[in-house]
PDB file of C-alpha atoms in Angstrom:
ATOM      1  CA  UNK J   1     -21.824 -18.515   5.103  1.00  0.00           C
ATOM      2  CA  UNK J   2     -21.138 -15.153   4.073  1.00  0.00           C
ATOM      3  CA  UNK J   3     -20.848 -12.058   7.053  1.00  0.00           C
ATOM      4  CA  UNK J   4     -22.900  -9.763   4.965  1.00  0.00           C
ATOM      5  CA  UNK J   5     -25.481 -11.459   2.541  1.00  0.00           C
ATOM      6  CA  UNK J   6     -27.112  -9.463   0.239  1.00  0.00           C
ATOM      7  CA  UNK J   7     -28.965 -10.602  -3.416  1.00  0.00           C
ATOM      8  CA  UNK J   8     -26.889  -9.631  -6.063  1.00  0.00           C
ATOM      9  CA  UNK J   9     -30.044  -8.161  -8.053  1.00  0.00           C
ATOM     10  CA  UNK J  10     -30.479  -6.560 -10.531  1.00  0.00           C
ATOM     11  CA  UNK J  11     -33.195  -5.347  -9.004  1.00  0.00           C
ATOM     12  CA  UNK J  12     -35.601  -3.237 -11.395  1.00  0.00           C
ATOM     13  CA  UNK J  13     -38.419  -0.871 -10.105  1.00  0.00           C
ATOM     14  CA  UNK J  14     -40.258   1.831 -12.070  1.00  0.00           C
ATOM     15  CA  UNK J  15     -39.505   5.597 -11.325  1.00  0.00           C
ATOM     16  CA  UNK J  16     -41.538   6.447  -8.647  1.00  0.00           C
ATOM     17  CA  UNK J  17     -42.059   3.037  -6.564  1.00  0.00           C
ATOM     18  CA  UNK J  18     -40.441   1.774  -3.777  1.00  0.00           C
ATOM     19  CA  UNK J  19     -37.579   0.411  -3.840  1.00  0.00           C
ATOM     20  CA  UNK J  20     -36.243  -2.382  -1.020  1.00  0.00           C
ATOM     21  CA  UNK J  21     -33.058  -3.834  -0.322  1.00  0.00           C
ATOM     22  CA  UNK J  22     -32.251  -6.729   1.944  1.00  0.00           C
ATOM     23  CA  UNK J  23     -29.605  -7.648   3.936  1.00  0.00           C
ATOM     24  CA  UNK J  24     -28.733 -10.330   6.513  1.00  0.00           C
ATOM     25  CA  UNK J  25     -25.206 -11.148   8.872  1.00  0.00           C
ATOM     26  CA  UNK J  26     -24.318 -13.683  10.503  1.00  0.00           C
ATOM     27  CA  UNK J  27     -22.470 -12.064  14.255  1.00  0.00           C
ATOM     28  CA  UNK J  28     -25.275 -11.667  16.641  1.00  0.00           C
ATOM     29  CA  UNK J  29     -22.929  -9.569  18.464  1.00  0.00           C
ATOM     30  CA  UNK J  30     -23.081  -6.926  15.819  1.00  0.00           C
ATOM     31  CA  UNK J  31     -23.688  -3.370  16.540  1.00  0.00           C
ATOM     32  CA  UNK J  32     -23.632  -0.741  13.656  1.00  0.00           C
ATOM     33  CA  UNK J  33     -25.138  -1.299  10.702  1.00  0.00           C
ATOM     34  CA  UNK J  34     -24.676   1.260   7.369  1.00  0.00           C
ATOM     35  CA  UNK J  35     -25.634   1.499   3.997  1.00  0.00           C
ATOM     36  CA  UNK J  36     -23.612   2.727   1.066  1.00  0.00           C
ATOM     37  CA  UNK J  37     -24.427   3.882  -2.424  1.00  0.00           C
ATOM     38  CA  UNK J  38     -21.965   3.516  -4.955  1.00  0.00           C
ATOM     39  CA  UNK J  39     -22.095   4.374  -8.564  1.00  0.00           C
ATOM     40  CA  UNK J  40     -20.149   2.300 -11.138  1.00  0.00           C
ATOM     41  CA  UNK J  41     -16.513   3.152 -10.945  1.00  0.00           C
ATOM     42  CA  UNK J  42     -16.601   5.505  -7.727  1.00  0.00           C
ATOM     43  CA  UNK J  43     -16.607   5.342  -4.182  1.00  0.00           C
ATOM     44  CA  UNK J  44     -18.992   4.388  -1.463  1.00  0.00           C
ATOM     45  CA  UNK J  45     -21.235   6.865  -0.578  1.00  0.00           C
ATOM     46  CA  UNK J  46     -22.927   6.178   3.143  1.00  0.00           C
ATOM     47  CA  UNK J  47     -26.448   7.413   3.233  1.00  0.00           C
ATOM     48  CA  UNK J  48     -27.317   5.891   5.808  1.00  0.00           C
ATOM     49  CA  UNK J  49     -26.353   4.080   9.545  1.00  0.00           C
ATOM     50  CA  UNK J  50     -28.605   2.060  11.913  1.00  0.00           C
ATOM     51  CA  UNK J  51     -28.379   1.172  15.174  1.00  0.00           C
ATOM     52  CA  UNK J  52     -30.801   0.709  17.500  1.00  0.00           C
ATOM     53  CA  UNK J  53     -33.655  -2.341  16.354  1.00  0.00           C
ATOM     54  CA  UNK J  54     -36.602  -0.080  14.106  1.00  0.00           C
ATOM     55  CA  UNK J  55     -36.871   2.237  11.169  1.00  0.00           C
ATOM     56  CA  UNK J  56     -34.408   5.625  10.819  1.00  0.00           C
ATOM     57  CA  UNK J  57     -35.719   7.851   8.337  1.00  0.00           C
ATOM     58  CA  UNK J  58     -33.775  10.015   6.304  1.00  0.00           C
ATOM     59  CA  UNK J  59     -36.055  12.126   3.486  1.00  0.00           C
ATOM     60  CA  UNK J  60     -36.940   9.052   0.717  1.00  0.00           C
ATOM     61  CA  UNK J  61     -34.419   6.677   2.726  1.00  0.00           C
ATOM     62  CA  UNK J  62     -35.879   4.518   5.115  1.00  0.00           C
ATOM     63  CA  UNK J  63     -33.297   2.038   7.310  1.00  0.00           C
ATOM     64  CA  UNK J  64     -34.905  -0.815   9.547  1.00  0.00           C
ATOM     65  CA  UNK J  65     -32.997  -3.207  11.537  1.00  0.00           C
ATOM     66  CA  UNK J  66     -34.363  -6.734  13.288  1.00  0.00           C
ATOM     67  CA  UNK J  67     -31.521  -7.806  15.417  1.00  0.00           C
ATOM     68  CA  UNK J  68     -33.111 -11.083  16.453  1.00  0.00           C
ATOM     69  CA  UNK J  69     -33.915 -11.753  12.671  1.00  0.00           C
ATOM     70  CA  UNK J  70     -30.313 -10.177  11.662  1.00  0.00           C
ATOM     71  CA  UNK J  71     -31.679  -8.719   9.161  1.00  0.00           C
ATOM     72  CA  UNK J  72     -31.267  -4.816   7.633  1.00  0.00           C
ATOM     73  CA  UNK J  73     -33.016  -3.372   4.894  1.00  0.00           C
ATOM     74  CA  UNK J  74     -33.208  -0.163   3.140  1.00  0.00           C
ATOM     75  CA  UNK J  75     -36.156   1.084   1.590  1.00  0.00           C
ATOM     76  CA  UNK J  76     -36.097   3.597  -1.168  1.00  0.00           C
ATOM     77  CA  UNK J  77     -39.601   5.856  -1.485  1.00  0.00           C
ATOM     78  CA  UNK J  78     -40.363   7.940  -4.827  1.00  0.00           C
ATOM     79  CA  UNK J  79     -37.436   5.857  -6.704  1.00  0.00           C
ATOM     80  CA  UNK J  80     -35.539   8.284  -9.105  1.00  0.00           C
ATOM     81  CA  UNK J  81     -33.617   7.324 -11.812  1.00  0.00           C
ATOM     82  CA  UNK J  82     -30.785   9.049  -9.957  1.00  0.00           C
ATOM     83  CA  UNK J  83     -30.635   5.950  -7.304  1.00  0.00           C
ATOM     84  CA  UNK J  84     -29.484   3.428 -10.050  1.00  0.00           C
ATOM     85  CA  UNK J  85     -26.608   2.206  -8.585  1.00  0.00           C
ATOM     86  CA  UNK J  86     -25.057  -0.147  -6.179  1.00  0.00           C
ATOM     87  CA  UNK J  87     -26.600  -0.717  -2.781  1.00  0.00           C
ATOM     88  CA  UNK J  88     -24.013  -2.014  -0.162  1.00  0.00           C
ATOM     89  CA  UNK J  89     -25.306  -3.566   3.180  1.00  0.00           C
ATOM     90  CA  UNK J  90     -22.229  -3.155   5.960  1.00  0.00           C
ATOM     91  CA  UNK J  91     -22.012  -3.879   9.721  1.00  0.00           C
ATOM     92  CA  UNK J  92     -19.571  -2.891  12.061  1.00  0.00           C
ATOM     93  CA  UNK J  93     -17.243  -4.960  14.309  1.00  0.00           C
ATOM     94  CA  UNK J  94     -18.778  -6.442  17.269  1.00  0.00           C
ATOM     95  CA  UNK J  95     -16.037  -5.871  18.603  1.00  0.00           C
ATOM     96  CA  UNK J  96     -15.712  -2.048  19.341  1.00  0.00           C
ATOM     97  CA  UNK J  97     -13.732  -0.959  16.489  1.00  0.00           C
ATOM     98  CA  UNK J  98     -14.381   0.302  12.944  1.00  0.00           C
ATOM     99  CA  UNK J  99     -13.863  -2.547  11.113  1.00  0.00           C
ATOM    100  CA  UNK J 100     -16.442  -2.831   8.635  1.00  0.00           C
ATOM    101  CA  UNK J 101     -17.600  -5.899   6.692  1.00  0.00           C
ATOM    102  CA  UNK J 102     -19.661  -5.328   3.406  1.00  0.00           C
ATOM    103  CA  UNK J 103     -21.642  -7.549   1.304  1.00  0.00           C
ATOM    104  CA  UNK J 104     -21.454  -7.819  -2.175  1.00  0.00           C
ATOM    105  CA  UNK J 105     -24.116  -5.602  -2.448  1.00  0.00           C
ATOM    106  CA  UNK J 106     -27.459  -5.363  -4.822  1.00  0.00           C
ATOM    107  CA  UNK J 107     -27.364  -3.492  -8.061  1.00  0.00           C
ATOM    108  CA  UNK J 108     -30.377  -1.188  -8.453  1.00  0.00           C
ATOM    109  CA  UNK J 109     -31.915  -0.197 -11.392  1.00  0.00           C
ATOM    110  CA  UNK J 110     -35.007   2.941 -11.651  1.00  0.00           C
ATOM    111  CA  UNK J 111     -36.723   2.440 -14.857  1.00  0.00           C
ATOM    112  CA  UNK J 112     -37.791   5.759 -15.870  1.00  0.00           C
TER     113      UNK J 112
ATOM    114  CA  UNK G   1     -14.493  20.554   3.976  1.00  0.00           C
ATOM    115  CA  UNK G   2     -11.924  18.389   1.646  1.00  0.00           C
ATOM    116  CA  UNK G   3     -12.697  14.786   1.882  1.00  0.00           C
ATOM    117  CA  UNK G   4     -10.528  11.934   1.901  1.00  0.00           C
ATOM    118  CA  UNK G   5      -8.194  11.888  -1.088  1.00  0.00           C
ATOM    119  CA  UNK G   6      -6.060   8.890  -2.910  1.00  0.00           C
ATOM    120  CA  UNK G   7      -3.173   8.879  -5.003  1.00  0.00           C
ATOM    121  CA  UNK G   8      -2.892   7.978  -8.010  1.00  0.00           C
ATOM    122  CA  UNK G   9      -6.312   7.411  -9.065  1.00  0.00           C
ATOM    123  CA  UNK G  10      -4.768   4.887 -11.514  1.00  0.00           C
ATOM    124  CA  UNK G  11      -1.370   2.802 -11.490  1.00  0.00           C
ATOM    125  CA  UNK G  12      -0.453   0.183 -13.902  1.00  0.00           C
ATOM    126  CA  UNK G  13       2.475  -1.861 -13.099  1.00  0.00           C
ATOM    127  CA  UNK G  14       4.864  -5.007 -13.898  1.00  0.00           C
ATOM    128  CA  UNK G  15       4.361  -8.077 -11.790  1.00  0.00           C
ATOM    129  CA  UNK G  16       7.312  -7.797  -9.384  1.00  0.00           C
ATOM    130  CA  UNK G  17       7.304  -4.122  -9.486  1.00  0.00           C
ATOM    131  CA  UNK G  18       6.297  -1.766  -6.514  1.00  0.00           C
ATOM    132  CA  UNK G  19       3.696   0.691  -6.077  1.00  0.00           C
ATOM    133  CA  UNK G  20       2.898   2.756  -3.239  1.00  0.00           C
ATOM    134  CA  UNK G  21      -0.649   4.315  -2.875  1.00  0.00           C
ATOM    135  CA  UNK G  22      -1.394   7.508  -0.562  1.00  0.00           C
ATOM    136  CA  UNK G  23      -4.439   8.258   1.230  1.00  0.00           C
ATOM    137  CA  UNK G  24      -5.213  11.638   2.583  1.00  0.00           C
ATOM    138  CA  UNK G  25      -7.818  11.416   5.381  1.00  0.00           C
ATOM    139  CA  UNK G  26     -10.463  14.119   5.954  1.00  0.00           C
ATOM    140  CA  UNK G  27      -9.188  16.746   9.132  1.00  0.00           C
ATOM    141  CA  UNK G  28      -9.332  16.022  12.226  1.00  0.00           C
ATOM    142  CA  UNK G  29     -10.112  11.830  11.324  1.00  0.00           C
ATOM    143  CA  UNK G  30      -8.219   9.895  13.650  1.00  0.00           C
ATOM    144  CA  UNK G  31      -8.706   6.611  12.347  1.00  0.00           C
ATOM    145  CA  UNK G  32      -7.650   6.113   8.654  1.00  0.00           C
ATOM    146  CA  UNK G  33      -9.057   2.340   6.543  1.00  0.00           C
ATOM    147  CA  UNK G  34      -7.304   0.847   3.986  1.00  0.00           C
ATOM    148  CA  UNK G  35     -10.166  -1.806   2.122  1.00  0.00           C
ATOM    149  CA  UNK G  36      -9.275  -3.604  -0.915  1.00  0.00           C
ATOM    150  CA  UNK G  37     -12.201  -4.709  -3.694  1.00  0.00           C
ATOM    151  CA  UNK G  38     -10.718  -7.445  -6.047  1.00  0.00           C
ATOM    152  CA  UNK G  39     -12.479  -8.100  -9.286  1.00  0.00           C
ATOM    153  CA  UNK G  40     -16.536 -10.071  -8.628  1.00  0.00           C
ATOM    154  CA  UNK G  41     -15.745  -9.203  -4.695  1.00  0.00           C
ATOM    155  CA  UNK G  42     -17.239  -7.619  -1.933  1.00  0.00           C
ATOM    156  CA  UNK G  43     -15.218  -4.645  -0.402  1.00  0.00           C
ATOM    157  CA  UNK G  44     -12.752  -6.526   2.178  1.00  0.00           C
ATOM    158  CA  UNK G  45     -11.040  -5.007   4.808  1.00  0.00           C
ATOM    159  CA  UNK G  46      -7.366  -4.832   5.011  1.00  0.00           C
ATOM    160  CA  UNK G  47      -6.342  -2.846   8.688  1.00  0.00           C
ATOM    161  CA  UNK G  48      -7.163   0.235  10.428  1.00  0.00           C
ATOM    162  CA  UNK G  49      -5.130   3.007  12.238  1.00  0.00           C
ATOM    163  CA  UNK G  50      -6.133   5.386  14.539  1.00  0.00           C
ATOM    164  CA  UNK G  51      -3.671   8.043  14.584  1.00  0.00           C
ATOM    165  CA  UNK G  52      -0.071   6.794  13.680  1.00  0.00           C
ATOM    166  CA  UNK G  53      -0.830   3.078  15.546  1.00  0.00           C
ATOM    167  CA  UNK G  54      -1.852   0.438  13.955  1.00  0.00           C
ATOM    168  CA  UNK G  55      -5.233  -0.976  15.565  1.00  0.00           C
ATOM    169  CA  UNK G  56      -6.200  -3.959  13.383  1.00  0.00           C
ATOM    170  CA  UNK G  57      -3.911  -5.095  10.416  1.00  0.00           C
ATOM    171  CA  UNK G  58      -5.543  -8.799  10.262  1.00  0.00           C
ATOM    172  CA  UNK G  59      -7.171  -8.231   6.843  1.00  0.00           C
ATOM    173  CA  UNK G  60      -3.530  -7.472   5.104  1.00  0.00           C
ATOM    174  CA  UNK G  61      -3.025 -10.558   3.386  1.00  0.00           C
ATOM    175  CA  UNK G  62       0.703 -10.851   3.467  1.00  0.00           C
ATOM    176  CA  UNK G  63       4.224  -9.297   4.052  1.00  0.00           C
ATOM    177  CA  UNK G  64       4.133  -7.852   0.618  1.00  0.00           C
ATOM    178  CA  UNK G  65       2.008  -5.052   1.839  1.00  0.00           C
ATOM    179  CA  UNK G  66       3.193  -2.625   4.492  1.00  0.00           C
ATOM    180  CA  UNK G  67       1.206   0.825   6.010  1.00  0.00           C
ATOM    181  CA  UNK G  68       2.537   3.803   7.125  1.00  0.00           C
ATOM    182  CA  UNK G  69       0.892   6.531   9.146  1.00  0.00           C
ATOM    183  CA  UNK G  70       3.597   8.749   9.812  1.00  0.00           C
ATOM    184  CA  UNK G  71       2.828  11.894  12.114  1.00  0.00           C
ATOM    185  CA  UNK G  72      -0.764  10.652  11.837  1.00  0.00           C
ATOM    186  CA  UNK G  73      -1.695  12.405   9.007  1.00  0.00           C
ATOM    187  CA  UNK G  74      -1.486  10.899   5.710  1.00  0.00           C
ATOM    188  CA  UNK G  75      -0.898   6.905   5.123  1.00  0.00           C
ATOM    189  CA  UNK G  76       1.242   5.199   2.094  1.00  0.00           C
ATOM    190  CA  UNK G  77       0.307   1.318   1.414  1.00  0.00           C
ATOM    191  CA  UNK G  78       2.910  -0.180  -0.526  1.00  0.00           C
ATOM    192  CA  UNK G  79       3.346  -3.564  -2.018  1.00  0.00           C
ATOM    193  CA  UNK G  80       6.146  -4.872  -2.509  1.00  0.00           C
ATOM    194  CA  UNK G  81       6.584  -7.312  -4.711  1.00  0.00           C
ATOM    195  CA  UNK G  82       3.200  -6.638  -6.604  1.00  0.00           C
ATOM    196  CA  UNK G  83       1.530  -9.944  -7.902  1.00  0.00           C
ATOM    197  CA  UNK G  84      -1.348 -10.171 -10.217  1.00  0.00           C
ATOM    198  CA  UNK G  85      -3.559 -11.051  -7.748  1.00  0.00           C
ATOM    199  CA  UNK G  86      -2.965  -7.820  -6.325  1.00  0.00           C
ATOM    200  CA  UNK G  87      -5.133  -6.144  -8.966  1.00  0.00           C
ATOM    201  CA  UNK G  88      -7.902  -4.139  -7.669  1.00  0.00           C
ATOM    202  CA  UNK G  89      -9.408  -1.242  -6.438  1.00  0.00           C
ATOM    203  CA  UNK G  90      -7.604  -0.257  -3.236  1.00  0.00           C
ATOM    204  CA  UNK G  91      -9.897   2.142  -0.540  1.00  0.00           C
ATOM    205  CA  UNK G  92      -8.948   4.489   1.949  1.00  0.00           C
ATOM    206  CA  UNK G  93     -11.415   5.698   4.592  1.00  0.00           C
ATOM    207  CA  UNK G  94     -11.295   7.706   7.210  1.00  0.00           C
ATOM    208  CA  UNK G  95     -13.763   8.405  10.348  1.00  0.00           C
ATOM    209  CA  UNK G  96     -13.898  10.094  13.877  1.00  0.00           C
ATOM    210  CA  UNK G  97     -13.031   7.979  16.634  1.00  0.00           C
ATOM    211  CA  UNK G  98     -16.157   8.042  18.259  1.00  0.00           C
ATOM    212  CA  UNK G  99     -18.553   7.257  16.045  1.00  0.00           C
ATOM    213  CA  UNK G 100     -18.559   4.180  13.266  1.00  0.00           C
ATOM    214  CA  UNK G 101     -19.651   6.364   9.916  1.00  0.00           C
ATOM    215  CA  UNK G 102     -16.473   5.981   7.097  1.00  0.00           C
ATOM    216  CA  UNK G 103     -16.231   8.197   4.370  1.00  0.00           C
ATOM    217  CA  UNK G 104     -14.755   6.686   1.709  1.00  0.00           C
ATOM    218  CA  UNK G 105     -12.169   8.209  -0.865  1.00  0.00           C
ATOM    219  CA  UNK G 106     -12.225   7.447  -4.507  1.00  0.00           C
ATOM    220  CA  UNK G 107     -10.172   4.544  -4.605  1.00  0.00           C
ATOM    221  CA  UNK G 108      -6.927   3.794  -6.623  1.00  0.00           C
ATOM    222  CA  UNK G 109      -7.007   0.967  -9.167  1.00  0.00           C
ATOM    223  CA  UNK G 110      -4.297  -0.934  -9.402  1.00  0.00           C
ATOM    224  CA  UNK G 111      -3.201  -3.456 -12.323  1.00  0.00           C
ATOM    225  CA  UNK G 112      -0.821  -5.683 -12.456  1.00  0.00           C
ATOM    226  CA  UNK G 113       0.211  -7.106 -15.724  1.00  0.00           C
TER     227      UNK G 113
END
């Protein structure tokens, strides 16, 4: 079993719907959760971090986290062709450090 | 402010050759990532310093590669012999101690014919 699972996608929405990305890990012990964007051939981008259990909000960027579930996902309101890229689902070491682990994270594609 | 930089953005080499990447942290980022992304691979990590120290080296995945953090600025990875498995997109990140948020740099790909 994979750390970080995510579905590989693509996943295709029309401009303007929501878009949502899952993600599940496997350490309970967990702690920090992020989410990077990355455009094909350039570097992750975070938009986002989680980490308390609930939703973080962050203009169309919506993070929700379910430790007991170990799940994350990311919604994505208002979907703009400008958000076609590469979702990656990390988590931070459990144990106190910055080591993150990422999943293999879910293309997304906005179809205008 | 500058953000984390990498050098070269590009580096083609022999099998057997060495190369020897740089990563520039942003100021004031005590703790500096080196992450490696092979080919059809998630992002994997390969160790972490915080200031000149090494903190976690267990993703390096052999004595080929060696980091540097001299003065706790920049960092040099170098490999040494390079292999083609080596090939890939090497990352440097960089973050304040305190909290967990990386900012990543562009990367350097590296090929290895």
């Amino acid at each position: 079993q994979k750390e970080v699972e995510q579905n590989s996608g693509p996943l295709s929405v029309p401009e303007g719907a929501i878009a949502s990305l899952n993600c599940t890990y496997s350490d309970r012990g967990s702690q920090s959760f992020f989410w990077y964007r990355q455009y094909s051939g350039k570097s992750p981008e975070l938009i986002m971090s989680i980490y308390s259990n609930g939703d973080k909000e962050d203009g169309r960027f919506t993070a929700q986290l379910n430790k007991a579930s170990q799940y994350v996902s990311l919604l994505i309101r208002d979907s703009q062709p400008s958000d076609s890229a590469t979702y990656l689902c990390a988590r931070g070491n459990s144990g106190g450090y910055q080591k993150v682990t990422f999943g293999t994270g879910t293309k997304l594609q906005v179809i205008p | 402010e500058a953000g984390v930089t990498q050098f070269p953005s590009h580096s083609v080499i022999e099998k057997g050759q060495t190369v020897t990447l740089r990563c520039d942290p942003i100021s004031g980022h005590d703790n500096l990532y080196w992450y490696r992304r092979v080919m059809g691979k998630e992002i994997k990590f390969l160790l972490h310093f915080v200031k000149e120290s090494k903190q976690d080296e267990s993703g390096m995945p052999n004595n080929r590669f060696l980091a540097e953090r001299t003065g706790g600025t920049y960092s040099t990875l170098k490999v040494q012999p390079a292999e083609l498995e080596d090939s890939g997109v090497y990352f440097c990140a960089s973050s304040q101690l305190i909290t967990g948020e990386q900012f990543f740099g562009p990367g350097t790909r590296l090929t290895v014919l």
